[in-house]
Amino acid sequence: EAFTLGKLSCEGKTKLVYDINSTTPGRCLIVSKDTITAGNGAKKNIMEGKAEMSTSTNASAMQILNDVGIKTSFIKVCKRSRTFAWKCHMIPIEWVIRRVATGSFIRRNVGVKEGYRFAPPKLETFFKDDENDDPQWGREVLEEAKLKCGDIEITSHLIDMMEKMSVTIFEVMEKAWQTKDVSLIDMKIEFGIRCDTNEVILADVIDNDSWRIWPSGDKRLMKDKQVYRNLKTITNNDMKNLKENYSWVSEQLGEVAESFRDQTKSTTVAIFMGSPKDMAHCNSIKASCSDLGVNCTLHVSSNGLGPVISGNTVLPVINCPPPSPQWCTADIWSSLRLPSGLGCATLLDPQAAALCSAQILAQRNPAVWARLRVKQMKNFLDLKQSNAELKQ
């Protein structure tokens, strides 16, 4: 879609954001810079190619999150260092999620040894204020601040939502990096209020400045911006090493993003029905599986399917008998009363059968695991929203 560049909306240390004029309203253009900084800009260098590598890394991270159901501001890459995104009123809070204690956390929490593992992940919030070094805000301070972004006030309800989203986003990216034997130690993210829908979504960017990652869980092998922070003086060889790190991260995460998509294509559940009359019931199971990134094949066989199949395979079998007038008096017993040596499960709801299938596959399939984790988050958010609407 054709567009013309509008005014500069805002400029940060590593990117510029422009309004754009096009048929589709509510979008902006993010332009990355070849700049690397630390200490809120006190330390600054030019790294040739960083803009392109950061754009690529962000695109891969956002693709993973979009594919599994997280709402983000990312639309697509326009050029090598430019990204289309949904325009947002940014919430001036950095959400930091930690799996392992290191860095500023152990400096602020004397007595906690480096390497302490948080389970569940530790969540901290910092108010974005460069002049005061981004002070940490507790939950109470955040609630009492009554921040307003656009026409939306950041209430305790929205804070609950962003807390849940933050941990889920971290765990999805943690699972993604694990496929490369890389430990995601911590990461920072930001949220915004999407201007055209007033939804709270993941905004800004996620690139190699956003996290700590340790290949094989070894701090000595770190590939993120902490390498730059640790440098006392910066030589040409240092900059070359940094560039190689950022390039490696961009390439590896790109492979992970493609792998996530390939995994959903290669995962299959076979659905057997007694006759074509059961097609609507089986299509309901298929649709629910598809929502969880699981492909299905449909087959017509014979009656008594579950126990017969279970006796002839080492794979898990789930019975999901279609409802009928004889269901409660006769049909259900063929699935529940099994001969010895058989172990198939029985679920009555098509969505529950699909969910159970996905949970089995998720043990070895990170992409399906991520979709299930996001579904869990959405269930929580839906309940919170319904409860909030009742109180209005």
CSV table of C-alpha atoms in Angstrom, one decimal:
chain,number,residue,atom,x,y,z
A,1,GLU,CA,0.0,0.0,0.0
A,2,ALA,CA,1.4,3.4,-1.0
A,3,PHE,CA,2.3,5.9,1.7
A,4,THR,CA,4.0,9.2,2.2
A,5,LEU,CA,6.2,10.0,5.2
A,6,GLY,CA,4.6,12.4,7.7
A,7,LYS,CA,6.1,14.3,10.6
A,8,LEU,CA,8.7,12.9,13.1
A,9,SER,CA,6.5,11.7,16.0
A,10,CYS,CA,9.3,11.0,18.4
A,11,GLU,CA,13.0,10.1,18.5
A,12,GLY,CA,14.8,7.8,20.9
A,13,LYS,CA,18.4,6.8,21.4
A,14,THR,CA,18.2,4.0,18.8
A,15,LYS,CA,15.2,4.7,16.7
A,16,LEU,CA,12.9,7.3,15.1
A,17,VAL,CA,9.2,7.1,14.7
A,18,TYR,CA,7.3,8.8,11.9
A,19,ASP,CA,3.7,9.3,11.2
A,20,ILE,CA,2.7,8.0,7.7
A,21,ASN,CA,-0.1,9.0,5.3
A,22,SER,CA,-1.9,6.1,3.7
A,23,THR,CA,-5.2,4.5,3.0
A,24,THR,CA,-5.0,2.4,6.2
A,25,PRO,CA,-5.1,4.8,9.2
A,26,GLY,CA,-3.4,4.3,12.6
A,27,ARG,CA,0.1,3.2,11.4
A,28,CYS,CA,3.6,4.6,11.8
A,29,LEU,CA,7.1,3.9,10.5
A,30,ILE,CA,9.9,2.9,12.9
A,31,VAL,CA,13.4,3.6,11.6
A,32,SER,CA,16.2,2.0,13.5
A,33,LYS,CA,19.6,3.7,14.0
A,34,ASP,CA,23.2,2.3,13.8
A,35,THR,CA,23.6,3.4,17.4
A,36,ILE,CA,24.4,1.4,20.5
A,37,THR,CA,24.2,3.1,23.9
A,38,ALA,CA,24.4,2.3,27.6
A,39,GLY,CA,23.8,4.2,30.9
A,40,ASN,CA,20.8,6.1,29.5
A,41,GLY,CA,23.0,7.4,26.6
A,42,ALA,CA,26.0,8.3,28.7
A,43,LYS,CA,27.9,5.8,26.6
A,44,LYS,CA,27.3,5.8,22.9
A,45,ASN,CA,28.9,4.4,19.7
A,46,ILE,CA,28.0,3.8,16.1
A,47,MET,CA,27.8,0.2,15.0
A,48,GLU,CA,27.6,-0.1,11.2
A,49,GLY,CA,24.7,-2.5,10.3
A,50,LYS,CA,23.1,-2.4,13.8
A,51,ALA,CA,19.9,-0.9,12.4
A,52,GLU,CA,19.3,-3.7,10.0
A,53,MET,CA,20.2,-6.4,12.5
A,54,SER,CA,17.9,-4.9,15.2
A,55,THR,CA,15.1,-4.6,12.7
A,56,SER,CA,15.6,-8.3,11.7
A,57,THR,CA,15.7,-9.5,15.3
A,58,ASN,CA,12.6,-7.5,16.2
A,59,ALA,CA,10.7,-8.9,13.2
A,60,SER,CA,11.6,-12.5,14.2
A,61,ALA,CA,10.6,-11.9,17.9
A,62,MET,CA,7.3,-10.3,17.0
A,63,GLN,CA,6.6,-12.9,14.3
A,64,ILE,CA,6.9,-15.6,17.0
A,65,LEU,CA,4.7,-13.7,19.4
A,66,ASN,CA,2.1,-12.8,16.8
A,67,ASP,CA,1.9,-16.4,15.5
A,68,VAL,CA,1.1,-17.8,19.0
A,69,GLY,CA,-1.6,-15.1,19.7
A,70,ILE,CA,0.1,-12.2,21.4
A,71,LYS,CA,-1.2,-8.9,20.2
A,72,THR,CA,1.7,-6.6,19.2
A,73,SER,CA,2.2,-3.3,17.4
A,74,PHE,CA,4.3,-5.0,14.7
A,75,ILE,CA,2.9,-5.2,11.2
A,76,LYS,CA,5.8,-6.0,8.9
A,77,VAL,CA,9.3,-4.9,7.8
A,78,CYS,CA,9.2,-2.2,5.2
A,79,LYS,CA,12.9,-2.0,4.3
A,80,ARG,CA,16.0,-3.4,6.0
A,81,SER,CA,16.0,-0.9,8.8
A,82,ARG,CA,12.3,0.2,8.7
A,83,THR,CA,9.2,-1.3,10.2
A,84,PHE,CA,5.5,-0.7,9.8
A,85,ALA,CA,3.8,-0.7,13.2
A,86,TRP,CA,0.4,0.3,14.7
A,87,LYS,CA,0.6,3.7,16.3
A,88,CYS,CA,0.3,3.6,20.1
A,89,HIS,CA,0.2,5.9,23.1
A,90,MET,CA,3.2,4.5,24.9
A,91,ILE,CA,2.9,3.6,28.6
A,92,PRO,CA,6.1,5.0,30.2
A,93,ILE,CA,6.9,1.9,32.1
A,94,GLU,CA,9.6,-0.7,31.4
A,95,TRP,CA,8.5,-4.2,32.5
A,96,VAL,CA,11.5,-6.3,33.4
A,97,ILE,CA,11.1,-10.0,33.7
A,98,ARG,CA,13.9,-12.1,35.2
A,99,ARG,CA,14.5,-15.8,35.3
A,100,VAL,CA,18.0,-15.6,36.8
A,101,ALA,CA,19.3,-13.0,39.3
A,102,THR,CA,22.2,-11.0,37.8
A,103,GLY,CA,23.1,-7.4,37.0
A,104,SER,CA,21.3,-4.6,38.8
A,105,PHE,CA,19.0,-7.0,40.7
A,106,ILE,CA,21.9,-8.4,42.8
A,107,ARG,CA,23.3,-4.9,43.3
A,108,ARG,CA,19.9,-3.7,44.6
A,109,ASN,CA,19.2,-6.9,46.6
A,110,VAL,CA,22.3,-7.5,48.7
A,111,GLY,CA,22.4,-11.1,49.8
A,112,VAL,CA,20.9,-12.6,46.7
A,113,LYS,CA,23.6,-14.5,44.9
A,114,GLU,CA,24.1,-14.3,41.1
A,115,GLY,CA,22.4,-17.3,39.5
A,116,TYR,CA,19.5,-17.5,41.9
A,117,ARG,CA,16.6,-18.8,39.7
A,118,PHE,CA,13.2,-17.3,39.9
A,119,ALA,CA,10.2,-19.6,39.5
A,120,PRO,CA,7.9,-18.2,38.5
A,121,PRO,CA,9.8,-15.4,36.7
A,122,LYS,CA,10.4,-12.2,38.8
A,123,LEU,CA,8.6,-9.1,37.5
A,124,GLU,CA,9.8,-5.5,38.1
A,125,THR,CA,8.6,-2.2,36.8
A,126,PHE,CA,10.7,1.0,36.1
A,127,PHE,CA,9.4,4.4,35.3
A,128,LYS,CA,11.0,5.7,32.0
A,129,ASP,CA,12.8,8.9,33.2
A,130,ASP,CA,16.4,9.2,31.8
A,131,GLU,CA,17.2,12.2,34.0
A,132,ASN,CA,16.5,10.1,37.1
A,133,ASP,CA,18.0,6.8,35.8
A,134,ASP,CA,14.6,5.1,35.3
A,135,PRO,CA,13.5,4.7,39.0
A,136,GLN,CA,12.0,1.4,40.1
A,137,TRP,CA,8.3,1.7,40.9
A,138,GLY,CA,6.5,-0.8,43.1
A,139,ARG,CA,2.9,-1.9,42.3
A,140,GLU,CA,1.5,0.6,44.8
A,141,VAL,CA,3.4,3.6,43.2
A,142,LEU,CA,2.2,2.5,39.7
A,143,GLU,CA,-1.4,2.3,40.8
A,144,GLU,CA,-1.2,5.7,42.6
A,145,ALA,CA,0.5,7.4,39.7
A,146,LYS,CA,-2.8,7.1,37.7
A,147,LEU,CA,-0.9,7.4,34.4
A,148,LYS,CA,-3.0,8.5,31.4
A,149,CYS,CA,-2.1,7.4,27.9
A,150,GLY,CA,-4.3,8.9,25.3
A,151,ASP,CA,-7.8,8.8,26.8
A,152,ILE,CA,-7.0,5.7,28.9
A,153,GLU,CA,-6.1,5.7,32.5
A,154,ILE,CA,-3.8,3.0,33.7
A,155,THR,CA,-5.9,1.3,36.3
A,156,SER,CA,-5.2,-1.7,38.6
A,157,HIS,CA,-7.2,-3.8,36.2
A,158,LEU,CA,-4.9,-2.9,33.3
A,159,ILE,CA,-1.8,-3.4,35.5
A,160,ASP,CA,-3.0,-6.9,36.2
A,161,MET,CA,-3.4,-7.6,32.5
A,162,MET,CA,0.1,-6.3,31.7
A,163,GLU,CA,1.7,-8.2,34.5
A,164,LYS,CA,0.1,-11.4,33.2
A,165,MET,CA,1.1,-10.6,29.6
A,166,SER,CA,4.7,-9.7,30.6
A,167,VAL,CA,5.3,-13.1,32.2
A,168,THR,CA,3.7,-14.9,29.3
A,169,ILE,CA,5.7,-13.1,26.7
A,170,PHE,CA,8.9,-13.9,28.6
A,171,GLU,CA,8.0,-17.6,28.9
A,172,VAL,CA,7.2,-17.8,25.2
A,173,MET,CA,10.5,-16.2,24.2
A,174,GLU,CA,12.3,-18.3,26.8
A,175,LYS,CA,10.9,-21.5,25.2
A,176,ALA,CA,11.8,-20.2,21.7
A,177,TRP,CA,15.5,-19.6,22.7
A,178,GLN,CA,15.7,-23.0,24.4
A,179,THR,CA,15.4,-24.6,20.9
A,180,LYS,CA,18.9,-23.1,20.3
A,181,ASP,CA,20.2,-24.1,23.7
A,182,VAL,CA,20.2,-20.5,24.7
A,183,SER,CA,19.0,-19.3,28.1
A,184,LEU,CA,16.9,-16.2,28.3
A,185,ILE,CA,18.1,-14.7,31.5
A,186,ASP,CA,15.9,-11.5,31.6
A,187,MET,CA,14.2,-9.1,29.2
A,188,LYS,CA,12.5,-5.7,29.2
A,189,ILE,CA,9.4,-4.9,27.2
A,190,GLU,CA,7.0,-2.0,26.9
A,191,PHE,CA,3.2,-1.7,26.3
A,192,GLY,CA,1.2,0.9,24.5
A,193,ILE,CA,-2.5,1.8,24.0
A,194,ARG,CA,-3.2,1.2,20.3
A,195,CYS,CA,-4.5,4.5,19.0
A,196,ASP,CA,-7.3,3.1,16.7
A,197,THR,CA,-8.7,0.4,19.1
A,198,ASN,CA,-7.6,1.5,22.6
A,199,GLU,CA,-6.3,-2.0,23.2
A,200,VAL,CA,-3.3,-2.6,25.4
A,201,ILE,CA,-0.7,-4.3,23.2
A,202,LEU,CA,3.0,-5.2,23.3
A,203,ALA,CA,4.7,-2.2,21.6
A,204,ASP,CA,8.1,-0.6,20.9
A,205,VAL,CA,10.7,-3.3,19.8
A,206,ILE,CA,12.3,-6.4,21.0
A,207,ASP,CA,15.9,-6.7,19.8
A,208,ASN,CA,19.4,-7.6,21.2
A,209,ASP,CA,19.3,-4.5,23.4
A,210,SER,CA,16.2,-5.9,25.2
A,211,TRP,CA,17.5,-9.0,27.0
A,212,ARG,CA,20.3,-11.0,28.4
A,213,ILE,CA,20.9,-14.3,26.6
A,214,TRP,CA,23.6,-16.9,27.6
A,215,PRO,CA,24.2,-19.7,25.2
A,216,SER,CA,24.3,-23.1,27.1
A,217,GLY,CA,23.4,-21.0,30.2
A,218,ASP,CA,27.0,-19.8,30.4
A,219,LYS,CA,27.4,-16.2,31.3
A,220,ARG,CA,30.9,-16.1,29.7
A,221,LEU,CA,29.2,-16.8,26.3
A,222,MET,CA,26.8,-13.9,26.5
A,223,LYS,CA,25.7,-12.4,23.1
A,224,ASP,CA,23.6,-9.4,24.2
A,225,LYS,CA,24.2,-5.7,24.9
A,226,GLN,CA,25.7,-6.5,28.3
A,227,VAL,CA,29.0,-7.2,26.4
A,228,TYR,CA,29.0,-3.5,25.4
A,229,ARG,CA,28.0,-2.3,28.9
A,230,ASN,CA,31.0,-4.2,30.4
A,231,LEU,CA,33.6,-2.6,28.2
A,232,LYS,CA,35.8,0.0,29.9
A,233,THR,CA,37.3,1.2,26.7
A,234,ILE,CA,36.1,0.4,23.2
A,235,THR,CA,38.5,-0.7,20.4
A,236,ASN,CA,37.8,-1.5,16.8
A,237,ASN,CA,38.1,-5.2,17.7
A,238,ASP,CA,35.5,-4.7,20.4
A,239,MET,CA,33.1,-3.2,17.9
A,240,LYS,CA,33.8,-6.0,15.4
A,241,ASN,CA,33.0,-8.6,18.2
A,242,LEU,CA,29.8,-6.8,19.1
A,243,LYS,CA,28.7,-6.7,15.5
A,244,GLU,CA,29.3,-10.5,15.2
A,245,ASN,CA,27.2,-11.0,18.3
A,246,TYR,CA,24.3,-9.0,17.0
A,247,SER,CA,24.5,-10.7,13.6
A,248,TRP,CA,24.5,-14.1,15.3
A,249,VAL,CA,21.4,-13.3,17.4
A,250,SER,CA,19.6,-12.0,14.3
A,251,GLU,CA,20.4,-15.2,12.4
A,252,GLN,CA,19.6,-17.6,15.2
A,253,LEU,CA,16.2,-15.9,16.1
A,254,GLY,CA,15.3,-15.9,12.4
A,255,GLU,CA,15.8,-19.6,12.3
A,256,VAL,CA,13.7,-20.0,15.5
A,257,ALA,CA,10.9,-18.0,14.0
A,258,GLU,CA,10.8,-20.2,10.9
A,259,SER,CA,11.2,-23.3,13.0
A,260,PHE,CA,8.1,-22.3,15.0
A,261,ARG,CA,6.1,-22.1,11.8
A,262,ASP,CA,7.4,-25.4,10.5
A,263,GLN,CA,6.6,-27.1,13.7
A,264,THR,CA,2.9,-26.2,13.4
A,265,LYS,CA,2.9,-27.7,9.9
A,266,SER,CA,4.5,-31.0,11.0
A,267,THR,CA,2.3,-31.7,14.0
A,268,THR,CA,-0.7,-33.9,13.2
A,269,VAL,CA,-3.6,-35.4,15.0
A,270,ALA,CA,-5.6,-38.2,13.2
A,271,ILE,CA,-9.3,-38.0,13.8
A,272,PHE,CA,-11.3,-41.2,13.2
A,273,MET,CA,-15.1,-41.3,12.9
A,274,GLY,CA,-17.6,-44.1,12.8
A,275,SER,CA,-19.4,-42.8,9.8
A,276,PRO,CA,-19.7,-39.6,7.7
A,277,LYS,CA,-22.7,-38.7,9.9
A,278,ASP,CA,-20.1,-37.7,12.6
A,279,MET,CA,-18.4,-35.1,10.3
A,280,ALA,CA,-19.8,-32.0,12.0
A,281,HIS,CA,-18.6,-33.3,15.4
A,282,CYS,CA,-15.1,-34.1,14.0
A,283,ASN,CA,-14.8,-30.8,12.2
A,284,SER,CA,-15.4,-29.1,15.6
A,285,ILE,CA,-12.4,-31.0,17.0
A,286,LYS,CA,-10.4,-30.1,13.9
A,287,ALA,CA,-11.2,-26.4,14.2
A,288,SER,CA,-10.1,-26.3,17.9
A,289,CYS,CA,-6.9,-28.1,17.1
A,290,SER,CA,-6.2,-25.6,14.3
A,291,ASP,CA,-6.5,-22.8,16.8
A,292,LEU,CA,-3.7,-24.4,18.8
A,293,GLY,CA,-1.4,-24.9,15.8
A,294,VAL,CA,-2.2,-28.6,15.4
A,295,ASN,CA,-3.0,-30.0,12.0
A,296,CYS,CA,-5.6,-32.8,11.6
A,297,THR,CA,-6.5,-35.5,9.2
A,298,LEU,CA,-10.0,-37.0,9.0
A,299,HIS,CA,-10.7,-40.7,8.5
A,300,VAL,CA,-13.9,-42.8,8.4
A,301,SER,CA,-13.5,-46.3,9.9
A,302,SER,CA,-15.9,-48.3,12.0
A,303,ASN,CA,-17.7,-48.3,15.4
A,304,GLY,CA,-15.8,-49.0,18.7
A,305,LEU,CA,-12.9,-46.9,17.4
A,306,GLY,CA,-11.2,-45.8,20.5
A,307,PRO,CA,-10.6,-49.2,22.2
A,308,VAL,CA,-9.7,-50.9,18.9
A,309,ILE,CA,-7.2,-48.2,17.9
A,310,SER,CA,-5.7,-48.1,21.4
A,311,GLY,CA,-5.1,-51.9,21.3
A,312,ASN,CA,-3.1,-51.5,18.0
A,313,THR,CA,-0.9,-48.4,18.7
A,314,VAL,CA,1.6,-47.2,21.3
A,315,LEU,CA,0.4,-43.6,20.6
A,316,PRO,CA,-2.1,-41.9,22.9
A,317,VAL,CA,-5.8,-42.2,22.0
A,318,ILE,CA,-8.6,-39.9,23.1
A,319,ASN,CA,-12.2,-40.9,22.8
A,320,CYS,CA,-14.7,-38.1,22.1
A,321,PRO,CA,-18.0,-39.7,21.2
A,322,PRO,CA,-20.5,-37.6,19.4
A,323,PRO,CA,-23.8,-36.9,21.3
A,324,SER,CA,-26.8,-39.0,20.5
A,325,PRO,CA,-30.1,-40.0,22.2
A,326,GLN,CA,-28.5,-43.1,23.5
A,327,TRP,CA,-25.4,-41.3,24.7
A,328,CYS,CA,-26.0,-41.4,28.5
A,329,THR,CA,-27.5,-44.9,28.6
A,330,ALA,CA,-25.4,-46.9,26.2
A,331,ASP,CA,-22.9,-45.2,23.8
A,332,ILE,CA,-20.6,-43.7,26.5
A,333,TRP,CA,-19.9,-47.1,28.0
A,334,SER,CA,-18.1,-48.3,24.9
A,335,SER,CA,-15.5,-45.6,25.6
A,336,LEU,CA,-15.4,-45.9,29.4
A,337,ARG,CA,-15.6,-49.6,30.1
A,338,LEU,CA,-12.4,-50.9,28.5
A,339,PRO,CA,-10.9,-54.4,28.5
A,340,SER,CA,-7.7,-54.8,30.5
A,341,GLY,CA,-4.5,-53.6,28.7
A,342,LEU,CA,-6.1,-50.6,27.1
A,343,GLY,CA,-5.5,-47.0,28.3
A,344,CYS,CA,-7.4,-44.5,26.1
A,345,ALA,CA,-8.9,-41.4,27.7
A,346,THR,CA,-12.5,-40.1,27.2
A,347,LEU,CA,-13.5,-36.5,26.9
A,348,LEU,CA,-17.0,-35.4,25.9
A,349,ASP,CA,-16.4,-31.9,24.6
A,350,PRO,CA,-14.7,-31.4,21.2
A,351,GLN,CA,-12.7,-28.4,22.5
A,352,ALA,CA,-11.5,-30.4,25.5
A,353,ALA,CA,-10.4,-33.3,23.2
A,354,ALA,CA,-8.4,-30.9,21.0
A,355,LEU,CA,-6.8,-29.2,24.1
A,356,CYS,CA,-5.8,-32.6,25.5
A,357,SER,CA,-4.2,-33.5,22.2
A,358,ALA,CA,-2.3,-30.3,22.1
A,359,GLN,CA,-1.1,-30.7,25.7
A,360,ILE,CA,0.4,-34.1,24.8
A,361,LEU,CA,2.1,-32.8,21.7
A,362,ALA,CA,3.4,-29.7,23.6
A,363,GLN,CA,5.8,-31.9,25.6
A,364,ARG,CA,8.0,-32.0,22.4
A,365,ASN,CA,6.7,-29.1,20.3
A,366,PRO,CA,7.7,-25.6,21.6
A,367,ALA,CA,5.3,-23.9,19.1
A,368,VAL,CA,2.3,-25.8,20.4
A,369,TRP,CA,3.5,-25.2,24.0
A,370,ALA,CA,3.6,-21.5,23.3
A,371,ARG,CA,0.1,-21.4,21.9
A,372,LEU,CA,-1.2,-23.2,25.0
A,373,ARG,CA,0.6,-20.8,27.3
A,374,VAL,CA,-1.0,-17.9,25.5
A,375,LYS,CA,-4.4,-19.5,25.6
A,376,GLN,CA,-4.0,-19.8,29.4
A,377,MET,CA,-3.1,-16.1,29.6
A,378,LYS,CA,-6.2,-15.2,27.4
A,379,ASN,CA,-8.5,-17.2,29.7
A,380,PHE,CA,-7.2,-15.1,32.6
A,381,LEU,CA,-7.6,-11.9,30.7
A,382,ASP,CA,-11.2,-12.8,29.6
A,383,LEU,CA,-12.2,-13.5,33.1
A,384,LYS,CA,-10.7,-10.3,34.4
A,385,GLN,CA,-12.4,-8.3,31.6
A,386,SER,CA,-15.8,-9.9,32.3
A,387,ASN,CA,-15.5,-9.2,36.0
A,388,ALA,CA,-14.5,-5.6,35.3
A,389,GLU,CA,-17.6,-5.1,33.1
A,390,LEU,CA,-19.9,-6.5,35.8
A,391,LYS,CA,-18.6,-3.8,38.2
A,392,GLN,CA,-19.2,-0.9,35.8
